[in-house]
PDB file of C-alpha atoms in Angstrom:
ATOM      1  CA  MET A1079      40.806  14.134  19.266  1.00 76.00           C
ATOM      2  CA  THR A1080      42.234  14.222  15.457  1.00 86.00           C
ATOM      3  CA  VAL A1081      45.208  13.464  14.820  1.00 89.00           C
ATOM      4  CA  LEU A1082      46.286  15.793  10.860  1.00 90.00           C
ATOM      5  CA  PHE A1083      48.403  15.107   8.218  1.00 91.00           C
ATOM      6  CA  ARG A1084      50.257  17.641   6.782  1.00 89.00           C
ATOM      7  CA  TYR A1085      52.746  18.374   3.899  1.00 88.00           C
ATOM      8  CA  CYS A1086      53.560  14.699   4.555  1.00 89.00           C
ATOM      9  CA  MET A1087      55.741  12.335   1.960  1.00 91.00           C
ATOM     10  CA  LEU A1088      53.641   8.491   3.582  1.00 90.00           C
ATOM     11  CA  LYS A1089      55.995   6.292   1.197  1.00 86.00           C
ATOM     12  CA  ASP A1090      55.804   2.669   3.426  1.00 85.00           C
ATOM     13  CA  VAL A1091      54.191   3.884   6.829  1.00 91.00           C
ATOM     14  CA  PHE A1092      52.026   0.916   7.864  1.00 93.00           C
ATOM     15  CA  PHE A1093      48.566   2.346   9.545  1.00 93.00           C
ATOM     16  CA  SER A1094      46.834  -1.316  10.850  1.00 92.00           C
ATOM     17  CA  HIS A1095      43.937  -1.678  13.662  1.00 92.00           C
ATOM     18  CA  ASN A1096      43.378   2.206  14.299  1.00 91.00           C
ATOM     19  CA  ASP A1097      40.223   4.219  14.278  1.00 93.00           C
ATOM     20  CA  LEU A1098      40.806   6.636  10.589  1.00 92.00           C
ATOM     21  CA  GLY A1099      38.317   8.455  11.446  1.00 90.00           C
ATOM     22  CA  ILE A1100      39.734  10.733  13.271  1.00 91.00           C
ATOM     23  CA  PHE A1101      43.185  10.686  11.009  1.00 93.00           C
ATOM     24  CA  SER A1102      43.161  13.280   8.020  1.00 92.00           C
ATOM     25  CA  PHE A1103      45.374  13.776   4.896  1.00 92.00           C
ATOM     26  CA  PHE A1104      44.871  16.407   2.902  1.00 90.00           C
ATOM     27  CA  ASN A1105      47.615  18.006   1.560  1.00 88.00           C
ATOM     28  CA  SER A1106      49.593  14.407   1.981  1.00 90.00           C
ATOM     29  CA  THR A1107      50.599  11.855  -0.331  1.00 90.00           C
ATOM     30  CA  PHE A1108      49.218   8.319   1.240  1.00 91.00           C
ATOM     31  CA  ASP A1109      49.154   6.463  -2.439  1.00 88.00           C
ATOM     32  CA  GLN A1110      52.065   4.109  -1.659  1.00 88.00           C
ATOM     33  CA  ALA A1111      51.046   4.095   2.545  1.00 91.00           C
ATOM     34  CA  ARG A1112      50.039  -0.173   3.699  1.00 92.00           C
ATOM     35  CA  PHE A1113      46.408   0.334   5.020  1.00 93.00           C
ATOM     36  CA  ILE A1114      45.541  -2.879   7.060  1.00 91.00           C
ATOM     37  CA  SER A1115      42.350  -3.997   8.839  1.00 89.00           C
ATOM     38  CA  ASN A1116      41.627  -0.029   9.934  1.00 93.00           C
ATOM     39  CA  THR A1117      37.877   1.613  11.181  1.00 92.00           C
ATOM     40  CA  TRP A1118      36.272   4.369   9.386  1.00 92.00           C
ATOM     41  CA  GLN A1119      34.195   7.396   9.841  1.00 90.00           C
ATOM     42  CA  LYS A1120      30.887   5.917   9.102  1.00 89.00           C
ATOM     43  CA  GLU A1121      26.538   7.756   7.574  1.00 84.00           C
ATOM     44  CA  LYS A1122      23.951   6.480   7.655  1.00 77.00           C
ATOM     45  CA  SER A1123      21.496   7.279   5.045  1.00 70.00           C
ATOM     46  CA  ARG A1124      18.084   9.142   5.522  1.00 70.00           C
ATOM     47  CA  TRP A1125      16.205   6.986   3.007  1.00 67.00           C
ATOM     48  CA  SER A1126      17.372   3.928   3.749  1.00 67.00           C
ATOM     49  CA  PRO A1127      17.865   2.094   7.539  1.00 65.00           C
ATOM     50  CA  PHE A1128      19.569  -0.708   7.208  1.00 64.00           C
ATOM     51  CA  TYR A1129      22.323   1.448   4.678  1.00 73.00           C
ATOM     52  CA  LYS A1130      25.111   3.263   6.147  1.00 81.00           C
ATOM     53  CA  ARG A1131      28.175   4.981   3.679  1.00 88.00           C
ATOM     54  CA  GLN A1132      31.226   3.339   5.090  1.00 90.00           C
ATOM     55  CA  ASN A1133      34.519   4.680   4.928  1.00 92.00           C
ATOM     56  CA  ILE A1134      33.843   8.504   5.528  1.00 94.00           C
ATOM     57  CA  LEU A1135      37.057  10.304   5.736  1.00 93.00           C
ATOM     58  CA  LEU A1136      37.267  12.592   8.520  1.00 93.00           C
ATOM     59  CA  ASP A1137      38.750  15.659   5.620  1.00 93.00           C
ATOM     60  CA  GLU A1138      34.642  15.005   4.142  1.00 93.00           C
ATOM     61  CA  VAL A1139      33.350  15.384   7.567  1.00 91.00           C
ATOM     62  CA  LEU A1140      35.771  18.922   8.572  1.00 90.00           C
ATOM     63  CA  PHE A1141      34.765  19.874   5.423  1.00 90.00           C
ATOM     64  CA  SER A1142      30.613  19.540   5.615  1.00 88.00           C
ATOM     65  CA  ARG A1143      31.187  21.365   8.951  1.00 87.00           C
ATOM     66  CA  LEU A1144      32.863  24.567   7.489  1.00 86.00           C
ATOM     67  CA  LYS A1145      30.136  24.602   4.640  1.00 83.00           C
ATOM     68  CA  GLU A1146      27.636  25.983   7.129  1.00 81.00           C
ATOM     69  CA  MET A1147      29.953  27.942   9.254  1.00 80.00           C
ATOM     70  CA  ARG A1148      30.727  31.666   8.805  1.00 76.00           C
ATOM     71  CA  ASN A1149      33.654  33.530   7.806  1.00 77.00           C
ATOM     72  CA  ILE A1150      35.042  35.128  11.338  1.00 74.00           C
ATOM     73  CA  THR A1151      34.000  31.410  13.359  1.00 82.00           C
ATOM     74  CA  LYS A1152      34.627  29.944   9.293  1.00 82.00           C
ATOM     75  CA  GLN A1153      38.683  30.871   9.240  1.00 83.00           C
ATOM     76  CA  LYS A1154      38.789  29.821  13.208  1.00 86.00           C
ATOM     77  CA  PHE A1155      38.413  26.454  11.887  1.00 86.00           C
ATOM     78  CA  GLU A1156      40.826  26.700   8.885  1.00 83.00           C
ATOM     79  CA  LYS A1157      43.403  27.169  11.190  1.00 85.00           C
ATOM     80  CA  GLU A1158      43.072  25.000  14.092  1.00 85.00           C
ATOM     81  CA  TYR A1159      42.764  21.524  11.462  1.00 86.00           C
ATOM     82  CA  LYS A1160      45.068  23.897   8.784  1.00 88.00           C
ATOM     83  CA  LEU A1161      42.619  24.072   5.597  1.00 86.00           C
ATOM     84  CA  GLU A1162      42.934  27.132   4.122  1.00 80.00           C
ATOM     85  CA  HIS A1163      43.769  25.137   0.661  1.00 81.00           C
ATOM     86  CA  LEU A1164      40.976  22.373   0.906  1.00 84.00           C
ATOM     87  CA  GLU A1165      38.116  24.593  -1.098  1.00 83.00           C
ATOM     88  CA  SER A1166      35.776  22.092  -3.015  1.00 88.00           C
ATOM     89  CA  TYR A1167      34.554  18.173  -2.575  1.00 92.00           C
ATOM     90  CA  GLY A1168      36.997  17.980  -5.699  1.00 91.00           C
ATOM     91  CA  THR A1169      39.828  18.101  -3.794  1.00 92.00           C
ATOM     92  CA  ILE A1170      38.035  15.313  -1.654  1.00 94.00           C
ATOM     93  CA  SER A1171      37.898  13.239  -3.958  1.00 95.00           C
ATOM     94  CA  ALA A1172      41.067  12.646  -5.594  1.00 93.00           C
ATOM     95  CA  LEU A1173      41.442  12.235  -1.151  1.00 94.00           C
ATOM     96  CA  TYR A1174      39.003   9.053  -1.714  1.00 96.00           C
ATOM     97  CA  ARG A1175      40.483   8.021  -5.350  1.00 95.00           C
ATOM     98  CA  ARG A1176      44.575   7.850  -3.325  1.00 94.00           C
ATOM     99  CA  MET A1177      42.739   5.984  -0.708  1.00 94.00           C
ATOM    100  CA  LYS A1178      41.649   2.880  -3.328  1.00 94.00           C
ATOM    101  CA  THR A1179      45.246   2.829  -4.797  1.00 92.00           C
ATOM    102  CA  ALA A1180      46.514   2.334  -1.304  1.00 92.00           C
ATOM    103  CA  HIS A1181      44.192  -0.334  -0.622  1.00 92.00           C
ATOM    104  CA  ASP A1182      44.285  -1.508  -4.688  1.00 90.00           C
ATOM    105  CA  ASN A1183      48.026  -1.911  -4.148  1.00 89.00           C
ATOM    106  CA  THR A1184      47.490  -4.922  -0.724  1.00 88.00           C
ATOM    107  CA  LYS A1185      44.301  -5.553  -2.154  1.00 88.00           C
ATOM    108  CA  ASP A1186      41.819  -5.261   0.294  1.00 90.00           C
ATOM    109  CA  TYR A1187      39.584  -5.035  -2.899  1.00 88.00           C
ATOM    110  CA  PHE A1188      36.608  -5.073  -0.383  1.00 88.00           C
ATOM    111  CA  GLU A1189      37.866  -1.610   1.203  1.00 91.00           C
ATOM    112  CA  ALA A1190      38.542  -0.517  -1.548  1.00 92.00           C
ATOM    113  CA  GLY A1191      35.515  -0.372  -2.985  1.00 91.00           C
ATOM    114  CA  TRP A1192      34.023   2.078  -0.468  1.00 93.00           C
ATOM    115  CA  PHE A1193      36.359   4.385  -1.192  1.00 95.00           C
ATOM    116  CA  TYR A1194      35.474   4.812  -5.054  1.00 95.00           C
ATOM    117  CA  TYR A1195      32.280   5.082  -3.406  1.00 95.00           C
ATOM    118  CA  ASN A1196      32.715   7.715  -2.531  1.00 95.00           C
ATOM    119  CA  GLU A1197      35.275   9.125  -4.242  1.00 96.00           C
ATOM    120  CA  LEU A1198      31.979   9.395  -7.195  1.00 96.00           C
ATOM    121  CA  GLU A1199      30.089  10.546  -4.129  1.00 95.00           C
ATOM    122  CA  THR A1200      32.098  13.607  -3.911  1.00 95.00           C
ATOM    123  CA  LYS A1201      31.782  14.182  -7.309  1.00 95.00           C
ATOM    124  CA  ARG A1202      28.226  14.333  -6.460  1.00 95.00           C
ATOM    125  CA  LEU A1203      28.431  16.408  -4.277  1.00 94.00           C
ATOM    126  CA  MET A1204      30.721  19.349  -6.018  1.00 94.00           C
ATOM    127  CA  LEU A1205      28.503  19.554  -9.005  1.00 94.00           C
ATOM    128  CA  LYS A1206      25.937  19.484  -6.641  1.00 92.00           C
ATOM    129  CA  ASP A1207      27.775  22.476  -5.153  1.00 91.00           C
ATOM    130  CA  GLU A1208      28.686  24.487  -8.746  1.00 91.00           C
ATOM    131  CA  ILE A1209      24.457  24.015  -9.890  1.00 93.00           C
ATOM    132  CA  LYS A1210      24.063  26.278  -6.475  1.00 89.00           C
ATOM    133  CA  ARG A1211      26.513  29.614  -7.366  1.00 88.00           C
ATOM    134  CA  GLU A1212      26.290  29.284 -11.107  1.00 88.00           C
ATOM    135  CA  PRO A1213      22.824  30.671 -13.146  1.00 89.00           C
ATOM    136  CA  PHE A1214      20.750  28.522 -14.563  1.00 86.00           C
ATOM    137  CA  PHE A1215      22.998  28.213 -18.424  1.00 86.00           C
ATOM    138  CA  ARG A1216      26.050  27.898 -16.774  1.00 85.00           C
ATOM    139  CA  SER A1217      25.607  24.994 -14.595  1.00 88.00           C
ATOM    140  CA  ILE A1218      23.942  22.906 -17.816  1.00 92.00           C
ATOM    141  CA  SER A1219      27.461  21.071 -17.779  1.00 92.00           C
ATOM    142  CA  ALA A1220      27.257  20.344 -14.184  1.00 93.00           C
ATOM    143  CA  ARG A1221      23.515  19.199 -14.216  1.00 94.00           C
ATOM    144  CA  LEU A1222      23.258  16.913 -16.652  1.00 94.00           C
ATOM    145  CA  GLN A1223      26.658  15.492 -15.779  1.00 95.00           C
ATOM    146  CA  LYS A1224      25.014  15.696 -12.179  1.00 95.00           C
ATOM    147  CA  GLY A1225      22.218  13.929 -13.204  1.00 95.00           C
ATOM    148  CA  PHE A1226      24.308  11.158 -14.759  1.00 95.00           C
ATOM    149  CA  TYR A1227      25.748  10.100 -11.442  1.00 95.00           C
ATOM    150  CA  ASP A1228      21.993  10.618  -9.320  1.00 95.00           C
ATOM    151  CA  LEU A1229      21.673   7.967 -10.917  1.00 95.00           C
ATOM    152  CA  PHE A1230      24.133   6.175 -11.766  1.00 95.00           C
ATOM    153  CA  LYS A1231      23.866   5.772  -7.651  1.00 94.00           C
ATOM    154  CA  LEU A1232      20.460   5.172  -8.078  1.00 93.00           C
ATOM    155  CA  PHE A1233      20.190   1.988 -10.103  1.00 95.00           C
ATOM    156  CA  SER A1234      23.596   0.201  -9.243  1.00 94.00           C
ATOM    157  CA  GLY A1235      25.446   2.552  -6.604  1.00 92.00           C
ATOM    158  CA  TYR A1236      28.293   3.770  -9.440  1.00 94.00           C
ATOM    159  CA  GLY A1237      28.557  -0.333 -10.584  1.00 92.00           C
ATOM    160  CA  GLU A1238      29.187  -1.299  -6.827  1.00 91.00           C
ATOM    161  CA  LYS A1239      25.406  -2.696  -6.080  1.00 92.00           C
ATOM    162  CA  PRO A1240      24.641  -5.557  -8.417  1.00 93.00           C
ATOM    163  CA  LEU A1241      22.121  -6.631  -6.376  1.00 93.00           C
ATOM    164  CA  ARG A1242      20.324  -2.829  -6.276  1.00 93.00           C
ATOM    165  CA  SER A1243      20.478  -3.294  -9.932  1.00 95.00           C
ATOM    166  CA  LEU A1244      19.308  -6.306  -9.793  1.00 95.00           C
ATOM    167  CA  VAL A1245      15.996  -5.400  -6.715  1.00 95.00           C
ATOM    168  CA  TRP A1246      15.449  -2.462  -9.823  1.00 96.00           C
ATOM    169  CA  PHE A1247      15.004  -4.616 -12.882  1.00 96.00           C
ATOM    170  CA  TRP A1248      12.900  -7.196 -11.728  1.00 95.00           C
ATOM    171  CA  LEU A1249      10.372  -4.070  -9.974  1.00 96.00           C
ATOM    172  CA  PHE A1250      11.129  -2.211 -14.347  1.00 96.00           C
ATOM    173  CA  ALA A1251      10.034  -6.136 -16.301  1.00 94.00           C
ATOM    174  CA  LEU A1252       7.116  -7.219 -13.028  1.00 93.00           C
ATOM    175  CA  VAL A1253       5.628  -4.361 -12.186  1.00 92.00           C
ATOM    176  CA  VAL A1254       6.052  -0.810 -14.085  1.00 93.00           C
ATOM    177  CA  PHE A1255       5.852  -1.604 -17.553  1.00 92.00           C
ATOM    178  CA  PRO A1256       3.461  -3.959 -17.612  1.00 89.00           C
ATOM    179  CA  GLY A1257       1.560  -1.706 -16.062  1.00 87.00           C
ATOM    180  CA  ILE A1258       2.170   0.727 -18.355  1.00 87.00           C
ATOM    181  CA  HIS A1259       1.193  -2.175 -21.265  1.00 85.00           C
ATOM    182  CA  GLY A1260      -1.427  -3.792 -19.849  1.00 82.00           C
ATOM    183  CA  LEU A1261      -2.718   0.532 -19.565  1.00 81.00           C
ATOM    184  CA  ASN A1262      -2.472   1.513 -22.627  1.00 81.00           C
ATOM    185  CA  GLY A1263      -2.944  -2.491 -24.374  1.00 79.00           C
ATOM    186  CA  LEU A1264      -2.022  -4.936 -26.169  1.00 79.00           C
ATOM    187  CA  THR A1265      -3.107  -7.399 -28.799  1.00 79.00           C
ATOM    188  CA  ILE A1266      -1.477 -10.301 -28.981  1.00 75.00           C
ATOM    189  CA  LYS A1267      -1.916 -12.373 -32.321  1.00 73.00           C
ATOM    190  CA  MET A1268      -2.038 -16.636 -32.143  1.00 66.00           C
ATOM    191  CA  ALA A1269      -0.999 -19.198 -34.208  1.00 61.00           C
ATOM    192  CA  ASN A1270      -4.868 -20.009 -35.181  1.00 60.00           C
ATOM    193  CA  LYS A1271      -4.684 -16.539 -36.155  1.00 60.00           C
ATOM    194  CA  ALA A1272      -6.961 -16.078 -32.709  1.00 55.00           C
ATOM    195  CA  ALA A1273      -6.377 -12.635 -31.184  1.00 61.00           C
ATOM    196  CA  LEU A1274      -6.200 -11.827 -27.643  1.00 63.00           C
ATOM    197  CA  ASN A1275      -7.279  -7.565 -26.433  1.00 72.00           C
ATOM    198  CA  ILE A1276      -5.553  -7.405 -23.360  1.00 72.00           C
ATOM    199  CA  ASN A1277      -6.742  -3.904 -21.580  1.00 73.00           C
ATOM    200  CA  PHE A1278      -6.285  -3.653 -16.719  1.00 73.00           C
ATOM    201  CA  ASP A1279      -9.625  -3.302 -15.798  1.00 67.00           C
ATOM    202  CA  PHE A1280      -9.823  -0.956 -12.505  1.00 62.00           C
ATOM    203  CA  THR A1281     -13.682  -0.801 -13.043  1.00 61.00           C
ATOM    204  CA  GLY A1282     -13.921  -2.548  -9.711  1.00 57.00           C
ATOM    205  CA  PHE A1283     -11.668  -4.085  -6.605  1.00 61.00           C
ATOM    206  CA  SER A1284     -12.866  -6.887  -7.267  1.00 64.00           C
ATOM    207  CA  ARG A1285     -11.712  -7.150 -10.472  1.00 71.00           C
ATOM    208  CA  ILE A1286      -7.259  -8.021  -9.142  1.00 72.00           C
ATOM    209  CA  PHE A1287      -9.137 -10.991  -8.404  1.00 75.00           C
ATOM    210  CA  GLU A1288     -10.688 -12.302 -11.678  1.00 77.00           C
ATOM    211  CA  TYR A1289      -8.556 -14.943 -13.832  1.00 77.00           C
ATOM    212  CA  ALA A1290      -8.862 -12.502 -17.113  1.00 77.00           C
ATOM    213  CA  PHE A1291      -6.998 -10.262 -14.757  1.00 79.00           C
ATOM    214  CA  TRP A1292      -3.572 -12.162 -13.664  1.00 83.00           C
ATOM    215  CA  GLN A1293      -3.745 -13.583 -17.263  1.00 81.00           C
ATOM    216  CA  ASP A1294      -4.028 -10.218 -19.022  1.00 82.00           C
ATOM    217  CA  TYR A1295      -0.752  -9.731 -16.232  1.00 86.00           C
ATOM    218  CA  LEU A1296       1.237 -13.335 -17.245  1.00 85.00           C
ATOM    219  CA  TYR A1297       0.787 -11.605 -20.909  1.00 83.00           C
ATOM    220  CA  ALA A1298       2.077  -8.115 -20.175  1.00 86.00           C
ATOM    221  CA  VAL A1299       5.103  -9.573 -18.327  1.00 88.00           C
ATOM    222  CA  ALA A1300       5.777 -11.846 -21.064  1.00 84.00           C
ATOM    223  CA  TYR A1301       5.897  -8.318 -22.835  1.00 85.00           C
ATOM    224  CA  SER A1302       8.567  -6.783 -20.812  1.00 88.00           C
ATOM    225  CA  LEU A1303      10.355  -9.970 -20.299  1.00 87.00           C
ATOM    226  CA  ASN A1304      10.578 -10.002 -24.262  1.00 83.00           C
ATOM    227  CA  HIS A1305      12.436  -7.081 -24.936  1.00 81.00           C
ATOM    228  CA  VAL A1306      15.634  -8.483 -23.271  1.00 84.00           C
ATOM    229  CA  ILE A1307      14.896 -12.251 -23.564  1.00 78.00           C
ATOM    230  CA  PRO A1308      13.979 -13.461 -26.824  1.00 67.00           C
ATOM    231  CA  PHE A1309      10.607 -15.535 -26.775  1.00 59.00           C
ATOM    232  CA  ASN A1310      11.398 -18.758 -27.819  1.00 62.00           C
ATOM    233  CA  PHE A1311      13.635 -19.165 -23.890  1.00 62.00           C
ATOM    234  CA  LEU A1312      10.192 -18.183 -23.438  1.00 59.00           C
ATOM    235  CA  SER A1313       7.384 -20.904 -25.216  1.00 62.00           C
ATOM    236  CA  PHE A1314       6.496 -17.921 -26.483  1.00 60.00           C
ATOM    237  CA  ASP A1315       7.579 -18.096 -30.328  1.00 57.00           C
ATOM    238  CA  ASN A1316       3.828 -18.436 -31.931  1.00 56.00           C
ATOM    239  CA  PHE A1317       2.660 -15.090 -30.570  1.00 65.00           C
ATOM    240  CA  ILE A1318       2.678 -12.086 -31.649  1.00 72.00           C
ATOM    241  CA  PHE A1319       2.162  -8.694 -29.753  1.00 75.00           C
ATOM    242  CA  VAL A1320       0.683  -6.261 -30.609  1.00 77.00           C
ATOM    243  CA  PRO A1321       1.207  -2.514 -29.348  1.00 77.00           C
ATOM    244  CA  ASN A1322      -2.374  -1.146 -29.502  1.00 75.00           C
ATOM    245  CA  SER A1323      -1.077   2.592 -28.915  1.00 75.00           C
ATOM    246  CA  PRO A1324       1.081   5.184 -30.699  1.00 80.00           C
ATOM    247  CA  GLN A1325       2.286   5.830 -27.056  1.00 83.00           C
ATOM    248  CA  ASP A1326       2.529   1.990 -26.617  1.00 82.00           C
ATOM    249  CA  ILE A1327       5.088   1.996 -29.077  1.00 85.00           C
ATOM    250  CA  ILE A1328       7.078   4.646 -26.914  1.00 89.00           C
ATOM    251  CA  TRP A1329       6.615   2.948 -23.537  1.00 88.00           C
ATOM    252  CA  SER A1330       7.980  -1.218 -26.019  1.00 88.00           C
ATOM    253  CA  PHE A1331      10.332   0.981 -26.847  1.00 91.00           C
ATOM    254  CA  LEU A1332      11.556   2.471 -23.213  1.00 93.00           C
ATOM    255  CA  ASN A1333      10.685  -0.933 -22.443  1.00 92.00           C
ATOM    256  CA  SER A1334      14.310  -2.104 -23.734  1.00 91.00           C
ATOM    257  CA  VAL A1335      16.033   0.110 -22.739  1.00 94.00           C
ATOM    258  CA  VAL A1336      15.999   0.830 -19.764  1.00 95.00           C
ATOM    259  CA  LEU A1337      15.588  -2.908 -18.814  1.00 94.00           C
ATOM    260  CA  LEU A1338      18.833  -3.147 -20.974  1.00 93.00           C
ATOM    261  CA  MET A1339      20.906  -0.802 -18.862  1.00 95.00           C
ATOM    262  CA  LEU A1340      19.737  -2.542 -15.616  1.00 95.00           C
ATOM    263  CA  ALA A1341      20.653  -6.076 -17.382  1.00 94.00           C
ATOM    264  CA  GLY A1342      24.187  -3.855 -18.195  1.00 94.00           C
ATOM    265  CA  LEU A1343      24.777  -2.069 -15.045  1.00 95.00           C
ATOM    266  CA  ILE A1344      23.406  -6.417 -13.724  1.00 95.00           C
ATOM    267  CA  GLY A1345      26.782  -7.077 -15.609  1.00 93.00           C
ATOM    268  CA  LEU A1346      29.139  -4.494 -14.421  1.00 92.00           C
ATOM    269  CA  GLY A1347      28.390  -5.024 -10.556  1.00 92.00           C
ATOM    270  CA  ILE A1348      28.836  -8.784 -11.002  1.00 92.00           C
ATOM    271  CA  GLY A1349      32.567  -7.707 -13.040  1.00 89.00           C
ATOM    272  CA  ARG A1350      34.300  -5.738 -10.223  1.00 85.00           C
ATOM    273  CA  LYS A1351      33.190  -7.998  -7.865  1.00 81.00           C
ATOM    274  CA  LEU A1352      35.313 -10.953  -9.785  1.00 82.00           C
ATOM    275  CA  LYS A1353      37.772  -8.909 -10.981  1.00 75.00           C
ATOM    276  CA  ARG A1354      38.539  -8.993  -6.890  1.00 68.00           C
ATOM    277  CA  PHE A1355      38.845 -12.679  -6.454  1.00 61.00           C
TER     278      PHE A1355
END
């Protein structure tokens, strides 16, 4: 069973405790409708059993089916559900934006957040389709935009998941960059003019159980964190870390850029959450 709204102006219409996963709002206006305590379709992630994309509109589901159909079946499906002018994910994105506005108006910010997420997700899918249709040189702009959306989704859930950004931050700060710096080599110049060379030694598996390895690892972590936290907060103000190779200078720059960007995404996500209270 599906309920189709076509060319309707749903002003001051009240939807409460409905399964809106069977409602289609294509070609209708509903910005000023009121949506209270409704349910929507969900989609499980292919990559994580713990994650589900929520608040999916029936219009997106119908368009996904429409894309997979051949001409004759497609025309019949379009007429049955009155989808003749539904041509891209861009139209679906606009529906999500209007649904977000409607929920913002009723201060239901949790549900509005999911519609914002789905708006950007359908924009990403629209760019993906454009890349498939267009030759390489005509789709360069779309490829760059899709790359931005891919990274924005991966590292922060489009700014809606600060916990994801926090996990990535500590993964890079405690594992990725310390490992790179330790492999490339660092020299620590101390206040007493002594020098300590850091260079991970993996000549034997037992090396990782030795004190020297973990000492080097902790110094590499301190060097990684120093790109976002000053040494005087880490009690390392009397130490000077010197990269041993040109490539580690580049990795040090990337260390700063990546951790600062992730810290910014954490702040963005937390700010979005706090703004709704």
